[in-house]
Amino acid sequence: MDPHVSDPSAPLKGGPSKKTEKKLAKEARHQVISFVFMIFLTSVAFLTVASDTIPNRFAIPFILLIAVVQVLMQLYYFMHLNDRGNGWNNIMLWTGIFVAVMTVPTLMLLIGVIKF
């Protein structure tokens, strides 16, 4: 009998299969690439604001756009929302984003921040 069955803290014997090794290597490569891309986006946001390359009027929407891209990348690459079995999580996420995108301009219009 495998000692891991009776004692979950026992070390596992053997190594992962070739298919599992390829999958883990691919996942690690995607995580490193997305991590570097997120560092790049953070640097771009910092440098654009620090150097005044974009007007102050567009600074906040630009930073919010970069933040949304980073949140989506973190959800898909680090929280594994792109894996199978996360269909309902994706539906709920995109529904929430859709409702938020529709609600914020509506409230801004009702409050009077935006005028036509």
mmCIF file of C-alpha atoms in Angstrom, residues 29-75:
data_model
loop_
_atom_site.group_PDB
_atom_site.id
_atom_site.type_symbol
_atom_site.label_atom_id
_atom_site.label_comp_id
_atom_site.label_asym_id
_atom_site.label_seq_id
_atom_site.Cartn_x
_atom_site.Cartn_y
_atom_site.Cartn_z
ATOM 1 C CA ARG A 29 6.747 29.855 -19.196
ATOM 2 C CA HIS A 30 3.354 31.599 -19.449
ATOM 3 C CA GLN A 31 3.582 32.814 -15.861
ATOM 4 C CA VAL A 32 7.088 34.218 -16.331
ATOM 5 C CA ILE A 33 6.076 35.987 -19.553
ATOM 6 C CA SER A 34 2.945 37.435 -17.959
ATOM 7 C CA PHE A 35 4.926 38.506 -14.887
ATOM 8 C CA VAL A 36 7.456 40.352 -17.061
ATOM 9 C CA PHE A 37 4.615 41.935 -19.054
ATOM 10 C CA MET A 38 2.931 43.111 -15.842
ATOM 11 C CA ILE A 39 6.195 44.633 -14.618
ATOM 12 C CA PHE A 40 6.441 46.375 -18.005
ATOM 13 C CA LEU A 41 2.872 47.731 -17.685
ATOM 14 C CA THR A 42 3.564 48.969 -14.167
ATOM 15 C CA SER A 43 6.738 50.668 -15.366
ATOM 16 C CA VAL A 44 4.879 52.285 -18.274
ATOM 17 C CA ALA A 45 2.203 53.618 -15.920
ATOM 18 C CA PHE A 46 4.800 54.979 -13.520
ATOM 19 C CA LEU A 47 6.991 56.532 -16.206
ATOM 20 C CA THR A 48 4.125 58.186 -18.076
ATOM 21 C CA VAL A 49 2.832 59.831 -14.926
ATOM 22 C CA ALA A 50 6.281 60.722 -13.605
ATOM 23 C CA SER A 51 7.446 62.266 -16.878
ATOM 24 C CA ASP A 52 4.161 64.051 -17.735
ATOM 25 C CA THR A 53 4.122 62.517 -21.216
ATOM 26 C CA ILE A 54 0.341 62.328 -21.233
ATOM 27 C CA PRO A 55 -1.964 65.198 -20.230
ATOM 28 C CA ASN A 56 -3.342 65.128 -16.706
ATOM 29 C CA ARG A 57 -6.837 64.721 -18.109
ATOM 30 C CA PHE A 58 -5.981 61.306 -19.574
ATOM 31 C CA ALA A 59 -3.660 60.084 -16.826
ATOM 32 C CA ILE A 60 -6.313 58.468 -14.638
ATOM 33 C CA PRO A 61 -8.160 56.684 -17.487
ATOM 34 C CA PHE A 62 -4.793 55.495 -18.846
ATOM 35 C CA ILE A 63 -3.733 54.087 -15.482
ATOM 36 C CA LEU A 64 -7.156 52.486 -14.983
ATOM 37 C CA LEU A 65 -6.903 50.835 -18.397
ATOM 38 C CA ILE A 66 -3.485 49.417 -17.555
ATOM 39 C CA ALA A 67 -4.802 48.267 -14.175
ATOM 40 C CA VAL A 68 -7.723 46.435 -15.800
ATOM 41 C CA VAL A 69 -5.338 44.665 -18.191
ATOM 42 C CA GLN A 70 -3.153 43.624 -15.268
ATOM 43 C CA VAL A 71 -6.102 42.347 -13.223
ATOM 44 C CA LEU A 72 -7.356 40.275 -16.154
ATOM 45 C CA MET A 73 -3.887 38.837 -16.762
ATOM 46 C CA GLN A 74 -3.534 37.939 -13.100
ATOM 47 C CA LEU A 75 -6.932 36.272 -13.079
#
